[in-house]
CSV table of C-alpha atoms and ligand atoms in Angstrom, one decimal:
chain,number,residue,atom,x,y,z
U,1,MET,CA,89.3,75.5,97.4
U,2,ARG,CA,89.0,73.9,101.2
U,3,ASP,CA,90.9,76.7,102.9
U,4,LEU,CA,91.6,80.5,102.8
U,5,LEU,CA,95.2,80.5,104.0
U,6,THR,CA,97.4,82.9,101.9
U,7,THR,CA,96.6,85.2,98.6
U,8,GLU,CA,100.6,84.0,97.7
U,9,GLY,CA,99.2,81.4,94.3
U,10,LEU,CA,95.7,82.8,94.5
U,11,ALA,CA,94.5,82.5,90.9
U,12,ARG,CA,93.2,85.2,89.7
U,13,GLU,CA,89.8,83.7,89.0
U,14,ARG,CA,89.0,83.0,92.7
U,15,LEU,CA,90.0,86.3,94.0
U,16,GLU,CA,87.9,88.4,91.2
U,17,SER,CA,84.6,85.6,92.7
U,18,LEU,CA,85.9,86.3,96.0
U,19,LEU,CA,85.5,89.9,95.4
U,20,ALA,CA,82.7,89.8,93.1
U,21,ASP,CA,80.2,87.9,95.9
U,22,GLY,CA,82.1,90.9,98.5
U,23,GLU,CA,80.2,93.1,96.2
U,24,GLU,CA,76.7,91.4,96.2
U,25,PHE,CA,77.6,90.9,100.1
U,26,ALA,CA,78.4,94.9,100.2
U,27,GLU,CA,75.1,96.2,99.0
U,28,VAL,CA,73.0,93.6,101.4
U,29,MET,CA,74.6,94.9,104.5
U,30,ARG,CA,73.5,98.2,102.7
U,31,ARG,CA,69.6,97.0,103.3
U,32,PRO,CA,67.7,97.7,106.0
U,33,ILE,CA,67.3,94.1,107.3
U,34,PRO,CA,71.2,93.3,106.7
U,35,LYS,CA,70.6,89.9,107.0
U,36,VAL,CA,70.0,86.4,105.1
U,37,PRO,CA,69.7,82.9,105.3
U,38,ALA,CA,72.5,81.7,103.1
U,39,LEU,CA,74.4,79.8,106.0
U,40,ARG,CA,71.5,78.6,108.5
U,41,GLY,CA,72.4,75.7,110.2
U,42,LYS,CA,75.9,76.4,110.2
U,43,THR,CA,78.6,76.8,112.7
U,44,VAL,CA,82.1,78.7,112.6
U,45,ALA,CA,84.4,78.9,115.0
U,46,THR,CA,86.3,82.4,115.7
U,47,MET,CA,89.4,80.7,117.5
U,48,PHE,CA,91.9,83.8,118.0
U,49,PHE,CA,94.9,83.1,120.1
U,50,GLU,CA,96.3,87.3,119.1
U,51,PRO,CA,94.6,90.8,120.7
U,52,SER,CA,92.0,91.7,118.0
U,53,THR,CA,89.2,94.6,117.5
U,54,ARG,CA,88.5,94.7,114.1
U,55,THR,CA,89.2,90.9,112.5
U,56,ARG,CA,87.7,88.9,114.9
U,57,MET,CA,84.0,91.1,115.5
U,58,SER,CA,84.3,91.7,111.3
U,59,PHE,CA,84.4,87.7,111.1
U,60,GLU,CA,81.5,87.2,113.7
U,61,ARG,CA,79.4,89.9,112.5
U,62,ALA,CA,80.1,88.6,109.3
U,63,ALA,CA,78.8,84.8,110.1
U,64,ARG,CA,75.8,86.2,112.0
U,65,ALA,CA,74.5,87.6,108.6
U,66,LEU,CA,74.4,84.8,107.1
U,67,SER,CA,72.1,83.5,109.6
U,68,ALA,CA,75.4,81.4,110.9
U,69,ASP,CA,76.1,80.2,114.6
U,70,VAL,CA,79.9,81.3,115.9
U,71,LEU,CA,81.5,79.4,118.5
U,72,SER,CA,84.1,82.3,119.9
U,73,PHE,CA,87.4,80.7,121.6
U,74,SER,CA,88.8,83.0,123.9
U,75,PRO,CA,92.5,81.2,124.9
U,76,ALA,CA,93.0,83.8,128.0
U,77,THR,CA,89.8,82.5,129.5
U,78,SER,CA,90.8,79.3,128.3
U,79,SER,CA,91.8,75.9,129.3
U,80,LEU,CA,94.9,76.5,127.3
U,81,LYS,CA,95.8,77.8,130.7
U,82,LYS,CA,95.9,74.4,132.7
U,83,GLY,CA,98.1,73.4,129.5
U,84,GLU,CA,95.8,71.9,127.0
U,85,SER,CA,98.1,71.9,123.3
U,86,LEU,CA,96.6,73.4,120.4
U,87,LYS,CA,95.7,70.3,118.5
U,88,ASP,CA,93.5,69.2,121.7
U,89,THR,CA,91.4,72.8,121.4
U,90,VAL,CA,90.7,72.6,117.7
U,91,LEU,CA,90.1,68.7,118.0
U,92,THR,CA,87.5,69.9,120.8
U,93,ILE,CA,86.2,73.1,119.1
U,94,GLN,CA,85.6,70.5,116.5
U,95,ALA,CA,83.5,67.5,118.5
U,96,MET,CA,81.4,70.7,119.2
U,97,GLY,CA,80.1,70.1,116.1
U,98,ALA,CA,81.9,73.6,114.2
U,99,ASP,CA,81.8,73.7,110.8
U,100,LEU,CA,84.8,76.0,110.1
U,101,MET,CA,87.7,77.6,112.1
U,102,VAL,CA,88.7,81.4,112.0
U,103,VAL,CA,92.4,81.0,113.2
U,104,ARG,CA,94.4,83.7,114.3
U,105,HIS,CA,98.1,83.0,116.1
U,106,THR,CA,101.4,85.0,116.7
U,107,ALA,CA,103.3,81.9,115.0
U,108,THR,CA,103.8,81.3,111.4
U,109,GLY,CA,102.0,78.9,110.2
U,110,ALA,CA,99.6,77.8,113.2
U,111,PRO,CA,96.8,77.5,110.7
U,112,TRP,CA,98.5,75.6,108.8
U,113,ARG,CA,98.9,72.9,110.8
U,114,VAL,CA,95.2,73.7,112.0
U,115,ALA,CA,94.0,73.0,109.0
U,116,GLU,CA,96.4,69.9,108.4
U,117,TRP,CA,94.3,68.6,112.7
U,118,THR,CA,90.7,69.3,111.3
U,119,ARG,CA,88.5,68.2,108.6
U,120,LEU,CA,86.9,71.5,108.4
U,121,PRO,CA,88.1,74.4,106.0
U,122,VAL,CA,90.6,76.9,108.1
U,123,VAL,CA,90.7,80.4,107.4
U,124,ASN,CA,93.5,82.3,108.3
U,125,GLY,CA,92.9,85.2,109.9
U,126,GLY,CA,96.3,86.0,110.5
U,127,ASP,CA,99.8,84.6,111.8
U,128,GLY,CA,102.0,86.3,112.8
U,129,ALA,CA,104.2,88.3,110.4
U,130,HIS,CA,103.0,86.1,107.6
U,131,GLN,CA,99.7,86.4,106.2
U,132,HIS,CA,96.0,87.6,106.9
U,133,PRO,CA,94.4,86.9,103.0
U,134,THR,CA,91.0,88.4,104.4
U,135,GLN,CA,92.9,91.3,104.7
U,136,ALA,CA,94.2,91.9,101.6
U,137,LEU,CA,90.3,91.1,100.1
U,138,LEU,CA,89.1,93.5,102.0
U,139,ASP,CA,91.8,95.9,100.7
U,140,SER,CA,91.5,94.7,97.0
U,141,LEU,CA,87.7,94.9,97.2
U,142,THR,CA,87.7,98.8,99.0
U,143,LEU,CA,90.5,99.8,96.2
U,144,ARG,CA,87.9,98.1,93.1
U,145,GLN,CA,85.0,100.4,94.6
U,146,ARG,CA,87.5,103.8,94.4
U,147,PHE,CA,89.0,103.1,91.3
U,148,GLY,CA,86.9,100.5,89.2
U,149,GLY,CA,89.4,98.1,89.4
U,150,LEU,CA,93.4,97.5,90.3
U,151,ASP,CA,94.4,97.0,86.7
U,152,GLY,CA,97.5,99.6,85.9
U,153,LEU,CA,96.9,101.6,89.6
U,154,ARG,CA,100.0,102.3,91.4
U,155,ILE,CA,100.1,101.8,94.8
U,156,GLY,CA,102.7,102.2,98.0
U,157,ILE,CA,102.8,100.4,100.8
U,158,VAL,CA,104.6,102.4,103.6
U,159,GLY,CA,106.4,101.4,107.0
U,160,ASP,CA,107.0,98.2,109.1
U,161,ILE,CA,106.7,95.7,105.9
U,162,ARG,CA,109.0,93.8,107.4
U,163,HIS,CA,106.6,92.7,110.6
U,164,SER,CA,103.6,92.7,108.4
U,165,ARG,CA,101.5,89.8,107.7
U,166,VAL,CA,99.2,92.5,106.2
U,167,ALA,CA,101.7,93.0,103.4
U,168,ARG,CA,103.2,89.7,102.5
U,169,SER,CA,98.9,89.3,101.3
U,170,ASP,CA,98.4,92.9,99.6
U,171,VAL,CA,101.5,92.3,97.5
U,172,TYR,CA,100.1,89.0,96.2
U,173,ALA,CA,96.3,89.8,96.0
U,174,PHE,CA,97.5,93.8,94.2
U,175,ALA,CA,99.9,92.1,91.9
U,176,THR,CA,97.5,89.3,91.2
U,177,LEU,CA,94.8,91.6,90.1
U,178,GLY,CA,97.2,94.4,87.9
U,179,ALA,CA,98.5,96.8,90.1
U,180,SER,CA,102.2,97.6,90.3
U,181,VAL,CA,103.1,97.7,94.1
U,182,THR,CA,106.4,99.3,95.8
U,183,LEU,CA,107.3,98.9,98.8
U,184,VAL,CA,108.2,102.2,101.0
U,185,ALA,CA,110.3,101.6,104.3
U,186,PRO,CA,113.9,102.1,105.5
U,187,PRO,CA,115.8,99.9,105.6
U,188,THR,CA,115.7,97.8,108.6
U,189,LEU,CA,112.0,97.5,107.3
U,190,LEU,CA,112.1,95.7,104.8
U,191,PRO,CA,112.1,92.1,104.9
U,192,PRO,CA,116.2,91.3,104.1
U,193,ASP,CA,115.4,89.6,101.2
U,194,LEU,CA,113.0,90.8,98.4
U,195,THR,CA,112.9,87.1,96.4
U,196,GLY,CA,110.0,85.9,95.1
U,197,TRP,CA,108.0,89.3,95.6
U,198,PRO,CA,105.7,90.8,92.7
U,199,VAL,CA,107.3,94.3,93.6
U,200,GLU,CA,109.6,96.9,94.0
U,201,ALA,CA,111.4,99.1,96.9
U,202,THR,CA,112.5,102.5,97.7
U,203,ASN,CA,113.3,104.1,100.8
U,204,THR,CA,112.6,107.0,100.1
U,205,LEU,CA,108.8,108.2,100.1
U,206,ASP,CA,109.3,111.6,99.0
U,207,ASP,CA,110.4,110.0,95.1
U,208,VAL,CA,107.6,108.3,94.7
U,209,LEU,CA,104.6,110.4,96.2
U,210,THR,CA,103.6,112.1,93.1
U,211,GLU,CA,102.9,109.0,91.3
U,212,LEU,CA,101.3,107.0,93.6
U,213,ASP,CA,97.5,105.9,92.8
U,214,ALA,CA,96.8,105.3,96.5
U,215,VAL,CA,99.0,104.6,99.8
U,216,TYR,CA,98.9,101.9,101.8
U,217,LEU,CA,100.1,103.3,105.1
U,218,LEU,CA,101.1,100.4,107.8
U,219,ARG,CA,101.7,100.8,112.0
U,220,VAL,CA,105.0,100.2,113.4
U,221,GLN,CA,104.6,97.0,114.8
U,222,ALA,CA,106.4,97.3,118.5
U,223,GLU,CA,105.7,94.3,119.7
U,224,ARG,CA,107.4,92.9,116.9
U,225,GLY,CA,110.8,94.9,117.4
U,226,GLY,CA,109.6,97.7,114.4
U,227,ALA,CA,110.5,99.8,116.8
U,228,SER,CA,113.8,99.0,117.8
U,229,VAL,CA,115.5,99.5,114.2
U,230,PHE,CA,114.9,103.6,113.4
U,231,PRO,CA,116.1,106.4,116.4
U,232,SER,CA,112.5,107.3,117.7
U,233,LEU,CA,108.6,107.5,116.4
U,234,PRO,CA,109.2,111.4,115.0
U,235,GLU,CA,112.0,111.2,112.7
U,236,TYR,CA,109.8,108.0,111.4
U,237,ARG,CA,106.6,110.7,111.2
U,238,GLU,CA,109.7,112.9,109.7
U,239,ARG,CA,110.7,110.2,107.2
U,240,PHE,CA,107.2,107.7,106.5
U,241,GLY,CA,104.4,109.1,108.0
U,242,MET,CA,102.0,110.0,105.9
U,243,THR,CA,102.0,114.4,107.1
U,244,ARG,CA,99.4,117.0,106.0
U,245,ARG,CA,102.8,118.5,104.0
U,246,ARG,CA,102.8,115.5,101.9
U,247,PHE,CA,98.8,114.3,101.7
U,248,ALA,CA,99.4,117.9,99.9
U,249,ARG,CA,101.6,116.8,97.9
U,250,LEU,CA,100.1,113.6,96.5
U,251,LYS,CA,97.3,113.3,92.7
U,252,PRO,CA,93.8,115.0,93.9
U,253,ASP,CA,92.2,111.5,94.2
U,254,THR,CA,95.4,109.8,94.9
U,255,ALA,CA,93.7,107.3,97.8
U,256,VAL,CA,94.9,106.8,101.5
U,257,LEU,CA,94.3,103.2,103.3
U,258,HIS,CA,95.1,101.7,106.7
U,259,PRO,CA,94.9,98.1,108.4
U,260,GLY,CA,93.7,99.8,111.6
U,261,PRO,CA,94.5,99.9,114.4
U,262,MET,CA,95.8,103.5,113.7
U,263,ILE,CA,98.6,105.5,115.9
U,264,ARG,CA,97.8,109.0,114.8
U,265,GLY,CA,100.7,111.3,114.8
U,266,VAL,CA,102.6,108.6,114.3
U,267,GLU,CA,102.3,106.9,110.2
U,268,ILE,CA,99.2,109.1,110.1
U,269,ASP,CA,98.3,112.6,110.7
U,270,GLN,CA,95.2,113.7,112.5
U,271,GLU,CA,93.6,115.4,109.7
U,272,VAL,CA,94.9,113.0,106.9
U,273,ALA,CA,93.3,110.7,109.4
U,274,ASP,CA,89.8,112.4,109.3
U,275,ASP,CA,89.3,113.2,105.4
U,276,PRO,CA,87.7,111.9,103.2
U,277,ARG,CA,90.1,110.4,101.4
U,278,CYS,CA,91.2,108.0,103.8
U,279,LEU,CA,89.6,105.2,103.2
U,280,VAL,CA,90.2,103.4,106.7
U,281,LEU,CA,86.1,103.1,107.6
U,282,ASP,CA,85.2,101.8,104.2
U,283,GLN,CA,88.1,99.0,104.9
U,284,VAL,CA,86.2,98.4,108.0
U,285,THR,CA,82.9,97.9,106.2
U,286,ASN,CA,84.6,96.1,103.7
U,287,GLY,CA,86.0,93.4,105.7
U,288,VAL,CA,82.2,92.4,106.5
U,289,ALA,CA,81.1,91.8,103.2
U,290,VAL,CA,84.7,89.9,102.0
U,291,ARG,CA,84.5,87.9,105.3
U,292,MET,CA,80.9,86.8,104.5
U,293,ALA,CA,82.1,85.9,101.0
U,294,VAL,CA,85.2,84.0,102.4
U,295,LEU,CA,82.8,81.5,104.9
U,296,PHE,CA,79.7,81.3,101.5
U,297,GLN,CA,82.4,79.9,99.5
U,298,LEU,CA,83.9,77.9,101.5
U,299,LEU,CA,80.9,76.4,103.4
U,300,GLY,CA,78.8,76.3,100.3
U,301,GLY,CA,76.2,78.2,100.8
U,302,GLU,CA,72.9,78.4,99.3
U,303,ARG,CA,72.8,80.9,96.5
U,304,ASP,CA,69.0,81.5,96.1
U,305,ALA,CA,69.0,81.5,99.9
V,401,NCD,C1,96.6,94.5,111.2
V,401,NCD,C2,96.9,92.8,111.6
V,401,NCD,O1,96.8,92.2,113.1
V,401,NCD,O2,97.5,92.3,111.3
V,401,NCD,N1,94.9,95.1,111.6
V,401,NCD,C3,94.2,94.1,111.3
V,401,NCD,O3,94.2,93.2,111.1
V,401,NCD,N2,93.4,94.7,110.4
V,401,NCD,C4,97.6,95.4,111.2
V,401,NCD,C5,98.5,95.9,112.5
V,401,NCD,O4,98.2,94.7,113.6
V,401,NCD,O5,99.6,97.0,112.4
């Protein structure tokens, strides 16, 4: 594997191997000195053409914990403002001696274009509403830690699936790892065509609520038009939010996940977000570990180190 661009078509063995390495790196990150020399001398470039809190910091933390250096590109203060093209930006960063590029972009497919232009490995850090493969890895690791594996789990992904790259990455990873996935959303927030998606779909959360082992809540992606297709946020909460009342109806060991940023009071009630069964901070912690696994595997790190 040269790049990590999508979870679609990723073999179970590859996913399991990344999760196994993720598990090991999670252990490294619990040590008093959470750092190993595995990628000493390597340089990871993070190129985020779209805002991010978690994903960028998580990749940079992962790179540094492996003793790699980080080249951090910020479009707002760059020569993109002077009209430099994406391609020239990529070639410039390659010429500076980067060894791997992490790319987030508003445009679907941008990381694939970058991978054509550069000889370096490329990791998709989220492209438009398309794919976000490291999110799927960290979600899978979190579920695996919680339930021992994904085989046979029933997972509901709830909310703005239409505009969600997280959902598009999660469904393939979860299904490949043996879970059955149910999408839950109003018709306007489901993709127009689900052909090829390994899922079932429903418009009514209350119909499936008590059968789910994990409920994965999505943010309403207003910046991609997600808020304009239903009447109001209070109505969204009423029908699709993980309210306190709905949370009380879940099976006692059902887990709640969310990729962040959470909008409390819309897709998740305050009390649910702070409940120990809400795994959102475990997801963040695991994000560093799985990104270490991805960087390590793509850069051929030294296992003994
Ligand atoms: C998500 C993203 O940017 O795709 N956040 C993340 O990476 N954890 C989801 C979102 O923005 O709602």
